[in-house]
Short mmCIF file of C-alpha atoms and ligand atoms in Angstrom, two decimals:
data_model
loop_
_atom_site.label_atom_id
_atom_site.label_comp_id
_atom_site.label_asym_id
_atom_site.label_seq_id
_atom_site.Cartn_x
_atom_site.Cartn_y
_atom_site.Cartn_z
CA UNK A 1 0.00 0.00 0.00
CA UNK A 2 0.98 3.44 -0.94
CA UNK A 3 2.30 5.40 2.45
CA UNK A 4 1.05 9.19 3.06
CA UNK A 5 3.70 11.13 0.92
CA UNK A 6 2.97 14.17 3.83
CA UNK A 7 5.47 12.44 6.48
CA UNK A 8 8.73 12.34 5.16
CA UNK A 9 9.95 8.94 6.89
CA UNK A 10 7.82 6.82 5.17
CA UNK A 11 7.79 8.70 1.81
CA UNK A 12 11.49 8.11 1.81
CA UNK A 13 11.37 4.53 2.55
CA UNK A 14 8.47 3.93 -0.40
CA UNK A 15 10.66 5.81 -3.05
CA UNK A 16 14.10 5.24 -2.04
CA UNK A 17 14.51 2.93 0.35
CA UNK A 18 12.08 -0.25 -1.26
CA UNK A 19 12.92 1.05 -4.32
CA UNK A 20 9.12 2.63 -6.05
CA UNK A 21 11.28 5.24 -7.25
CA UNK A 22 9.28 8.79 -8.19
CA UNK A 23 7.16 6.58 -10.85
CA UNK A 24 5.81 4.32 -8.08
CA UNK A 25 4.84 7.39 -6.25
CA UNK A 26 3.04 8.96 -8.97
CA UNK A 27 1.88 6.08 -10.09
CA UNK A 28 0.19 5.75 -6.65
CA UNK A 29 -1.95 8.75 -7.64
CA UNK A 30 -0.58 12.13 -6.35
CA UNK A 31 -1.86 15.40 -6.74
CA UNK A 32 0.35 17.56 -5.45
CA UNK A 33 3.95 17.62 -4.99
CA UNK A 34 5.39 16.25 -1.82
CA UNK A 35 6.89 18.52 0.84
CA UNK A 36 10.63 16.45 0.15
CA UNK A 37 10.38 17.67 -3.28
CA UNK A 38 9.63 21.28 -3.31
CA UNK A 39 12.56 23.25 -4.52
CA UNK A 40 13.92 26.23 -2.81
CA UNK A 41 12.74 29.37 -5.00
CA UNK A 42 16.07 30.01 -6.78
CA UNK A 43 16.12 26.65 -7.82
CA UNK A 44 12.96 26.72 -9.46
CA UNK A 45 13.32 26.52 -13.40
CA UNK A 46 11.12 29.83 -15.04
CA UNK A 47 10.39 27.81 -18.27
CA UNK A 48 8.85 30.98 -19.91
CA UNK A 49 11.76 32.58 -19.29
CA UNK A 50 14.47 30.96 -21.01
CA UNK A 51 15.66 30.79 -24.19
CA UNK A 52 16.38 28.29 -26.81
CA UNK A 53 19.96 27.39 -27.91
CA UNK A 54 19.71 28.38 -31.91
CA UNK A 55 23.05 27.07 -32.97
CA UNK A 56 22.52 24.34 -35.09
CA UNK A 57 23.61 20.71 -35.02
CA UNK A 58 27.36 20.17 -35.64
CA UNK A 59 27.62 17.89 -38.98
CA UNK A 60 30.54 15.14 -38.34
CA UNK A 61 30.52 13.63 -41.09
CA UNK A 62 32.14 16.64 -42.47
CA UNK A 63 35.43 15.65 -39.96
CA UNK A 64 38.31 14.36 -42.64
CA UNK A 65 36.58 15.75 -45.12
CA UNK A 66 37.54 19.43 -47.15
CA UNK A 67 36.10 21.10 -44.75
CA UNK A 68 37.53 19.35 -41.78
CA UNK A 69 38.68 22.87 -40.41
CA UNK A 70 35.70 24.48 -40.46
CA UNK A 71 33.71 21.49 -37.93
CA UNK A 72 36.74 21.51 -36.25
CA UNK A 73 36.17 25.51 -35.34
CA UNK A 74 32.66 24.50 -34.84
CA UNK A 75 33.58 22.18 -31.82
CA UNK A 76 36.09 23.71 -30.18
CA UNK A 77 34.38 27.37 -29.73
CA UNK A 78 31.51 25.69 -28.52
CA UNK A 79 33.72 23.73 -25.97
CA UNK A 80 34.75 26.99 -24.84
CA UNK A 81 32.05 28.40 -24.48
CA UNK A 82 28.97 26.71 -23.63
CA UNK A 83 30.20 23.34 -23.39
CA UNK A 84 27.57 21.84 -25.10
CA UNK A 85 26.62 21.22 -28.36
CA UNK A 86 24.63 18.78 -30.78
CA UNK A 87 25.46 16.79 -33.42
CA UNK A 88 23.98 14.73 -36.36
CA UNK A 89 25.88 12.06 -38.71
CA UNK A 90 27.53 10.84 -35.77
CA UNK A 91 27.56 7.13 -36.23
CA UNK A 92 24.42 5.88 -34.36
CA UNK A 93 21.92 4.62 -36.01
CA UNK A 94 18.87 6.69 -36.09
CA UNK A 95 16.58 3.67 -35.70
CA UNK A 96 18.52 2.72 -32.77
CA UNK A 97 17.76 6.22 -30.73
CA UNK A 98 14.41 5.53 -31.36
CA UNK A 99 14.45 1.90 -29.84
CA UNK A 100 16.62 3.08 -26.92
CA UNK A 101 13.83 5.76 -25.45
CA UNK A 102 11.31 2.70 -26.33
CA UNK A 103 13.02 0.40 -23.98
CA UNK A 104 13.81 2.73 -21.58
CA UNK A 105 10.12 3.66 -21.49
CA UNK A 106 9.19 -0.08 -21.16
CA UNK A 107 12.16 -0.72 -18.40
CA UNK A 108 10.77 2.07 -16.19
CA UNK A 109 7.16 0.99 -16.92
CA UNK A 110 8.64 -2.43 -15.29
CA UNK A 111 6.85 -3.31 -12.07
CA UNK A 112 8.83 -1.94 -8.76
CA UNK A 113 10.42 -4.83 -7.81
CA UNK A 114 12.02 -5.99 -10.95
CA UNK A 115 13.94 -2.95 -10.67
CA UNK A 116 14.22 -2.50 -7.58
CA UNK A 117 16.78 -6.01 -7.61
CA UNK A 118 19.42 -3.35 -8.74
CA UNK A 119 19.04 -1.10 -5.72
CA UNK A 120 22.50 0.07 -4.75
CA UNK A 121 23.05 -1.95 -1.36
CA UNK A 122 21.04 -5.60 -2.95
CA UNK A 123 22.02 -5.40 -6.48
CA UNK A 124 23.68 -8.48 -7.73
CA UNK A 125 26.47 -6.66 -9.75
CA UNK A 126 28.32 -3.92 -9.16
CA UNK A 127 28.13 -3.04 -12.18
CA UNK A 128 24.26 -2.01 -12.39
CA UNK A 129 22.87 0.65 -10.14
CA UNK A 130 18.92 1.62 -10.14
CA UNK A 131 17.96 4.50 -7.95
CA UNK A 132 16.59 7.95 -7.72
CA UNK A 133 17.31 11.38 -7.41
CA UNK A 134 21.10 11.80 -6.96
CA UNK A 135 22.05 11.67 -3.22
CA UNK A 136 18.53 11.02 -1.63
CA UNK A 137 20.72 10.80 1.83
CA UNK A 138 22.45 14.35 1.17
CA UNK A 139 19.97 16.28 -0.38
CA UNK A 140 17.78 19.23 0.98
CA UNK A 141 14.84 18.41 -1.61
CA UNK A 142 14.82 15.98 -4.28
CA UNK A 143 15.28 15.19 -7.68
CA UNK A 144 12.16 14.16 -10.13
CA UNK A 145 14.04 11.42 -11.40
CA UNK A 146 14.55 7.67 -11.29
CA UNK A 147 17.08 6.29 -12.99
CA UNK A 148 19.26 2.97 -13.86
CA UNK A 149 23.23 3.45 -14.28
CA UNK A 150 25.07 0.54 -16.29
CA UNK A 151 29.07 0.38 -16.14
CA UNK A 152 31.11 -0.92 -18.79
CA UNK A 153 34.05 -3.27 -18.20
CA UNK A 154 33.85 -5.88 -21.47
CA UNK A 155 30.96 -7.27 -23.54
CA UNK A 156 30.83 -10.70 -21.79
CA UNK A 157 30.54 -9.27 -18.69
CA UNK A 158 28.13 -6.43 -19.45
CA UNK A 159 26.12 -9.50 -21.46
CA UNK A 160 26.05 -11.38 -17.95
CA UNK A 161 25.12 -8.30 -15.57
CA UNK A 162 23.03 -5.70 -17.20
CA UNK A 163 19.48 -5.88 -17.06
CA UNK A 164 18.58 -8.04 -20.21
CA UNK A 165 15.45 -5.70 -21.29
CA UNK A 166 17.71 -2.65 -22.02
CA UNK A 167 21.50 -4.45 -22.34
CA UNK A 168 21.34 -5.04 -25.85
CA UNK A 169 20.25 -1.72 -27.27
CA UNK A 170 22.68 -0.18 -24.55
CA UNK A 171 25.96 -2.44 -25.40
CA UNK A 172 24.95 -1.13 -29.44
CA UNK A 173 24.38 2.40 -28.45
CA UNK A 174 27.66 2.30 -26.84
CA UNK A 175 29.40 0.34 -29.36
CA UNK A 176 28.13 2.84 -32.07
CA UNK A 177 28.88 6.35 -29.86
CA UNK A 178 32.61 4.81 -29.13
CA UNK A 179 34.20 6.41 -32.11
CA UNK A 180 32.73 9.51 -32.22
CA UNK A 181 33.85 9.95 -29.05
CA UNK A 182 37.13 9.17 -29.87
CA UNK A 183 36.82 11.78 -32.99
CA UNK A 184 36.14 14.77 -30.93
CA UNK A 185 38.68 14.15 -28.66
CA UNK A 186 41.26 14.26 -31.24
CA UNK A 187 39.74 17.59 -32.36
CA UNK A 188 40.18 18.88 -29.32
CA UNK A 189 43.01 17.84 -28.21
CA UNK A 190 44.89 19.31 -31.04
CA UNK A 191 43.58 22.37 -30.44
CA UNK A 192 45.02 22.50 -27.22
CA UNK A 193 48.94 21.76 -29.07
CA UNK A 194 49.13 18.01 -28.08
CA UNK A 195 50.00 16.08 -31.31
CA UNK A 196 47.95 12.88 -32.68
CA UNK A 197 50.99 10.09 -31.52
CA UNK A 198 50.79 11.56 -27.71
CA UNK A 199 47.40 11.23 -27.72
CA UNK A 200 45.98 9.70 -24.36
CA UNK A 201 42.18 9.23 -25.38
CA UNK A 202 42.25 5.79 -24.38
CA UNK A 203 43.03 6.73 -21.14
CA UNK A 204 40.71 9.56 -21.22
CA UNK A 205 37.94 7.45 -22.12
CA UNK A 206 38.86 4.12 -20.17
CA UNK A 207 35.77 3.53 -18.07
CA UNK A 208 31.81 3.81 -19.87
CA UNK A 209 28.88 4.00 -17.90
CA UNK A 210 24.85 3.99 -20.44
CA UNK A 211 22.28 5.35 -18.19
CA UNK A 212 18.64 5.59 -18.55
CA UNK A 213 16.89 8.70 -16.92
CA UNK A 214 13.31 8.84 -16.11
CA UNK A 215 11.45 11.83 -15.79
CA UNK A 216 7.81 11.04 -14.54
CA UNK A 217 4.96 13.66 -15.07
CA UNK A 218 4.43 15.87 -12.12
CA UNK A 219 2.08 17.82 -10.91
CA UNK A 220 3.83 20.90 -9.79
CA UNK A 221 6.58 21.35 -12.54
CA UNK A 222 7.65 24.77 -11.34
CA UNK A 223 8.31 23.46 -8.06
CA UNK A 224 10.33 20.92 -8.84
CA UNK A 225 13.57 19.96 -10.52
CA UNK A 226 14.45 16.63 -12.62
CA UNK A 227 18.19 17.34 -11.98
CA UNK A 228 19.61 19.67 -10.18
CA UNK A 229 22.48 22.04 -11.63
CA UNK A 230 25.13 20.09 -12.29
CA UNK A 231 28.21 19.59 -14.29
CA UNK A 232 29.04 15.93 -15.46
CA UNK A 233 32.59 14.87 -13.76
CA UNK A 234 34.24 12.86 -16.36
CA UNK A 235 35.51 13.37 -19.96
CA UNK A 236 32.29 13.87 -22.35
CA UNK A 237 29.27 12.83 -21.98
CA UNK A 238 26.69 11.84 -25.11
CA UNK A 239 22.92 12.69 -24.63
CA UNK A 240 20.25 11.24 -25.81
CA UNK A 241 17.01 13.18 -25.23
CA UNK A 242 13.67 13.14 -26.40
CA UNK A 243 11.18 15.02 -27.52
CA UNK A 244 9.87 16.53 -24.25
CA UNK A 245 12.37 19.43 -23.68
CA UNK A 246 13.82 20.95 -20.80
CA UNK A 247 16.95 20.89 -20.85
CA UNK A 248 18.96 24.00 -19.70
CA UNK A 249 22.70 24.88 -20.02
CA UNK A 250 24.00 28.24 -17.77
CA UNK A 251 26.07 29.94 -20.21
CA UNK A 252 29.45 30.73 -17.81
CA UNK A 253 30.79 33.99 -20.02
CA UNK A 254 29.67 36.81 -22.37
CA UNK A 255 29.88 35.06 -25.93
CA UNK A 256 28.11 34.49 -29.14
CA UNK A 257 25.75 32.08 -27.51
CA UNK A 258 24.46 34.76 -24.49
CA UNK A 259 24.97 36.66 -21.43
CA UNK A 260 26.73 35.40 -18.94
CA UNK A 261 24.17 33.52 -15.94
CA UNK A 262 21.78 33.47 -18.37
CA UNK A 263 19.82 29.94 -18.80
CA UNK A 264 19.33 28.65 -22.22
CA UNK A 265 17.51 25.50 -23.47
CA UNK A 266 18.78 22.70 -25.70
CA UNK A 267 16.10 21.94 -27.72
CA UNK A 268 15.37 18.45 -28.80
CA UNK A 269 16.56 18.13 -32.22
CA UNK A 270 15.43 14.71 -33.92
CA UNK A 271 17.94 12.46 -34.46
CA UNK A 272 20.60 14.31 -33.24
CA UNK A 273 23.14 13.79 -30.34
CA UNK A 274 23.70 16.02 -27.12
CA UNK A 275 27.41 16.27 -26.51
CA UNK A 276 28.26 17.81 -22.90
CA UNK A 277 32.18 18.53 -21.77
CA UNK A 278 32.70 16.71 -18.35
CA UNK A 279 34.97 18.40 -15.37
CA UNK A 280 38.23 16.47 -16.76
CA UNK A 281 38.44 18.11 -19.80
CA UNK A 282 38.06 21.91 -18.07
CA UNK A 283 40.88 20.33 -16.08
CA UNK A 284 43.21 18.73 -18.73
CA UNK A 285 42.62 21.72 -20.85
CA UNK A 286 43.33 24.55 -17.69
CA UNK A 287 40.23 26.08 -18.08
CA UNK A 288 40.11 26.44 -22.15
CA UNK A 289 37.20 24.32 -22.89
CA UNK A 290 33.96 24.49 -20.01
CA UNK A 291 32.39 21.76 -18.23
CA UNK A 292 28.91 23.00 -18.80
CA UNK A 293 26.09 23.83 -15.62
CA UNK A 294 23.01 22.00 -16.67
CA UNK A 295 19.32 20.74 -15.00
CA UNK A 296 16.69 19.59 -16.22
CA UNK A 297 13.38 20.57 -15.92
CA UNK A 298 10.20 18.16 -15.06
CA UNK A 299 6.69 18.82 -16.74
CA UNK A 300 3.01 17.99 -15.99
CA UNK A 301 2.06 16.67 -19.28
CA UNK A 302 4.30 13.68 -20.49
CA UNK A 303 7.26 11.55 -18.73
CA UNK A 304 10.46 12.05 -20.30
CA UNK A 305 13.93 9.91 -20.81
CA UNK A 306 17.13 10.66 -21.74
CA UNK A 307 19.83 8.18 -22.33
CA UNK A 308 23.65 9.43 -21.31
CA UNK A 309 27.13 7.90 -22.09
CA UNK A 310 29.63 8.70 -19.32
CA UNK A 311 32.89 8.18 -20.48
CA UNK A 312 36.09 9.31 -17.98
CA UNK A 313 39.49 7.95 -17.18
CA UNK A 314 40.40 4.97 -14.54
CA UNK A 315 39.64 5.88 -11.12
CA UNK A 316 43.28 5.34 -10.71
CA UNK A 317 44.05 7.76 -13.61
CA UNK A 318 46.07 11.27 -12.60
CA UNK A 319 44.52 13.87 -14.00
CA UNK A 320 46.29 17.32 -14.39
CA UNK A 321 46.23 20.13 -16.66
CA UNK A 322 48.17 19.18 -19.47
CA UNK A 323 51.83 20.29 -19.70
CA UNK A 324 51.58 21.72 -23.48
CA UNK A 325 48.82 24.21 -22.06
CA UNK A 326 50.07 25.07 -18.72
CA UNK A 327 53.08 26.04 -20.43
CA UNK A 328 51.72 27.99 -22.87
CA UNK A 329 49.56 30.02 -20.11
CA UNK A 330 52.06 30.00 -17.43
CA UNK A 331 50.31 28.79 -14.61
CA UNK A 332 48.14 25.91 -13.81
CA UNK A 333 44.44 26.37 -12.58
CA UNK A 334 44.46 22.32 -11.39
CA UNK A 335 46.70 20.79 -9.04
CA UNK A 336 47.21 17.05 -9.82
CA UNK A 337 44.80 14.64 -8.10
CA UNK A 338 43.87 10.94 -8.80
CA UNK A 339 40.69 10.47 -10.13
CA UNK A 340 39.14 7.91 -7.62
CA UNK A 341 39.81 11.17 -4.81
CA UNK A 342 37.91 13.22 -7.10
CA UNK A 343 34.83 10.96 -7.67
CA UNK A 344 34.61 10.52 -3.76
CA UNK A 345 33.90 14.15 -3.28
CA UNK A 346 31.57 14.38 -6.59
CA UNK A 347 29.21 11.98 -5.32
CA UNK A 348 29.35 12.43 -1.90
CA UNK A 349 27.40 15.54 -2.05
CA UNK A 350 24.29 17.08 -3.72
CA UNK A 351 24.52 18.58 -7.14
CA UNK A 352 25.47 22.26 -7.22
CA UNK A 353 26.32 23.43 -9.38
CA UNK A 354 30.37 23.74 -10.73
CA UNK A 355 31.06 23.40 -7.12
CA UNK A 356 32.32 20.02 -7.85
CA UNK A 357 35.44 21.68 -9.69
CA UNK A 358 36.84 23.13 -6.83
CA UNK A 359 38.39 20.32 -5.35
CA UNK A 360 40.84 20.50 -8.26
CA UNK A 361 41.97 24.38 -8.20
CA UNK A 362 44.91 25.48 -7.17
C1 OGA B 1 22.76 13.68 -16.41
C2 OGA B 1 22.01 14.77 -17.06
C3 OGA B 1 20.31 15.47 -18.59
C4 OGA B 1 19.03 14.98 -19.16
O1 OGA B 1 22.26 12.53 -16.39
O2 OGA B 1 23.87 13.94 -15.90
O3 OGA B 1 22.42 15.89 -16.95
O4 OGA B 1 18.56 15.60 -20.13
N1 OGA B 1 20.93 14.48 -17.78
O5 OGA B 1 18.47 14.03 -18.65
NI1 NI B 2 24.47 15.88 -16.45
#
C-alpha cells in the first residue's frame, strides 16, 4: 500500500529505500507535490523565461573531409564556451535512438520490484545501479528522477550483468557512440597543441557507464527539478534526449551564444546527439574548454527519458592540466589529483552546481 507522501519517513522509505522510485509514487496517484520535493525558490526553473539554444547541429561527417577545419572551429568554440553542443551524422543509427527511449520507457514501466533487484546496497552486480534522485541521503529536496546506471568493463561481462530488457540496445548504443567519441577528442586535443601520436584518449575514455533517466509527469513542474544544476565529472558525456524538452545549459561567459548567468535551453533536435564537456576536460585543458552547468526541468504533461554515455578515465588515472597548455599560459588552474579522490567528493554531495570543480583548483 501506498504510504502518506505528507510524512517524510515513510515517503522516503516507499521511493528510495524499497525502491518505487518517483514513478511508483506517482503512479500511486498524487496530486500535489510532496513537501521532500519542493525546490527552494532560486532553484525553481522559469520555463517561460528561457531561451532556446539556436546554434545548429554540428555535422561530423564533415570531420576528414575538405572542410575538416571548419567542424573543427565549430567544436572547439563551442567547448569553450557553452560546453555543449549537438550533433547529427555521428555514427548511431537513427533507428537505434528511437528503440533506446522505447526500452527505456518499457524498463521504467517495469513493475517496482524488478527494478528494484538493482538497488545500490542488494544489487547483484556492481556493475548495475537503479535508484533515484542523486544523493537522496544528502539532499535538501529531491530530484524528479529515477534512474538505472550501467558500467562498462567488457561485452561478456556487461552480457552477464546488465538488465537483459535494455542491455542489448545499450551495449549497441555504446558500441556505435565509441568512435565519435574518440573523434572529438582528437579535435580537441589538437587544439590544445598536443599532437595525434601523444594522444591519451584511451586513457581519457577508459571507463563507460549507459544510463537511462526517467522523468515522470508531475504535478507541480515549477516546483520541482528533474536534476539539479550540475556539471558531469568525467571526460564527455553523449545525450540522448527526447522530444519533451527541458533541458537548460547556464552559459558561464559573455559570448556568441548569451549573457553570462543566463539559462538557455537545448532543444530536442530529432535524431541528433547532445554532446556535454565533463569536469576532466576543463581540467586537462586549464580552463580552455567548459564543463557546462546543466538541470533539467520536469513537466506535468508527459514523462520524459534521456539516455547518457559517461565516459572518464580509470579511477586510478592522474589527471592534471596538461603540460603543453600550462606552459603555454604560465600557470596551472588544477593541481594534480587521482581520479578515484575526485569521484569521492563528486558523489558524496548534492549537485550544485560547478562546485564540484573546486576540489581540483589550485
Ligand atoms: C545527467 C544529465 C540530462 C538529461 O544525467 O547527468 O544531466 O537531459 N541528464 O536528462
Ligand atoms: Ni548531467
Amino acid at each position: 500500500m501506498a504510504p502518506s507522501f505528507d510524512d517524510g519517513n515513510s515517503l522516503f522509505n516507499f521511493v528510495v529505500g524499497d525502491g518505487n522510485g518517483v514513478k511508483g509514487m506517482v503512479d500511486s496517484g498524487l496530486s500535489t507535490v510532496p513537501q521532500a520535493y519542493m525546490q527552494p525558490p532560486i532553484e525553481r526553473i522559469d520555463k517561460d523565461r528561457a531561451r532556446k539554444h539556436g546554434q545548429p547541429p554540428i555535422d561530423l561527417s564533415k570531420l576528414g573531409g575538405p572542410e575538416h577545419e571548419e567542424v573543427a572551429k565549430q567544436i572547439v568554440r563551442a567547448s569553450e564556451s557553452l560546453g555543449f553542443f549537438q550533433v547529427v551524422n555521428h555514427g548511431v543509427p537513427v533507428d537505434l535512438l528511437e528503440s533506446l527511449k522505447d526500452t527505456a520507457h518499457d524498463f521504467f514501466s517495469l513493475p517496482a520490484e524488478k527494478k528494484a533487484v538493482y538497488r545500490a546496497d542488494v544489487s547483484p552486480t556492481p556493475l548495475v545501479k537503479y535508484g533515484t534522485s542523486f544523493v537522496p541521503q544528502k539532499e535538501k529536496a529531491l530530484e524528479w528522477k529515477d534512474y538505472i546506471s550501467m558500467q562498462y568493463t567488457n561485452d561478456a561481462e556487461a552480457l552477464q550483468n546488465w538488465p537483459e530488457e535494455i542491455r542489448d540496445v545499450s551495449l549497441e548504443y555504446l558500441r556505435t557512440s565509441m568512435s565519435m567519441v574518440r573523434n572529438l577528442l582528437q579535435v580537441l586535443l589538437e587544439n590544445l597543441g598536443v599532437k595525434p601520436e601523444d594522444s591519451m584518449i584511451d586513457v581519457l575514455v577508459d571507463k563507460k557507464m549507459v544510463n537511462m533517466n526517467y522523468y515522470p509527469t508531475c504535478p507541480n513542474p515549477d516546483l520541482t527539478v528533474g536534476v539539479g544544476r550540475h556539471s558531469d565529472m568525467g571526460t564527455l558525456t553523449i545525450l540522448l534526449q527526447d522530444g519533451i524538452g527541458g533541458l537548460y545549459v547556464k552559459i558561464e561567459e559573455d559570448s556568441e551564444f548569451g549573457k553570462k548567468g543566463e539559462w538557455v535551453e537545448i532543444p530536442p533536435v530529432p535524431g541528433a546527439l547532445v554532446i556535454n564537456v565533463g569536469d576532466m576536460i576543463q581540467v586537462l585543458s586549464n580552463g580552455k574548454y567548459k564543463s557546462a552547468e546543466h538541470r533539467v526541468r520536469t513537466t506535468s504533461t508527459k514523462s520524459r527519458v534521456s539516455i547518457p554515455v559517461f565516459t572518464m578515465p580509470n579511477a586510478t588515472a592522474k589527471i592534471a592540466p596538461l603540460p603543453e597548455v600550462v606552459e603555454k599560459d604560465g600557470n596551472a588552474l588544477y593541481k594534480e589529483f587521482i581520479l578515484a579522490d575526485y569521484m569521492k567528493n563528486f558523489f558524496s554531495n548534492a549537485h550544485d552546481g560547478k562546485k564540484s570543480l573546486d576540489f581540483a583548483k589550485n
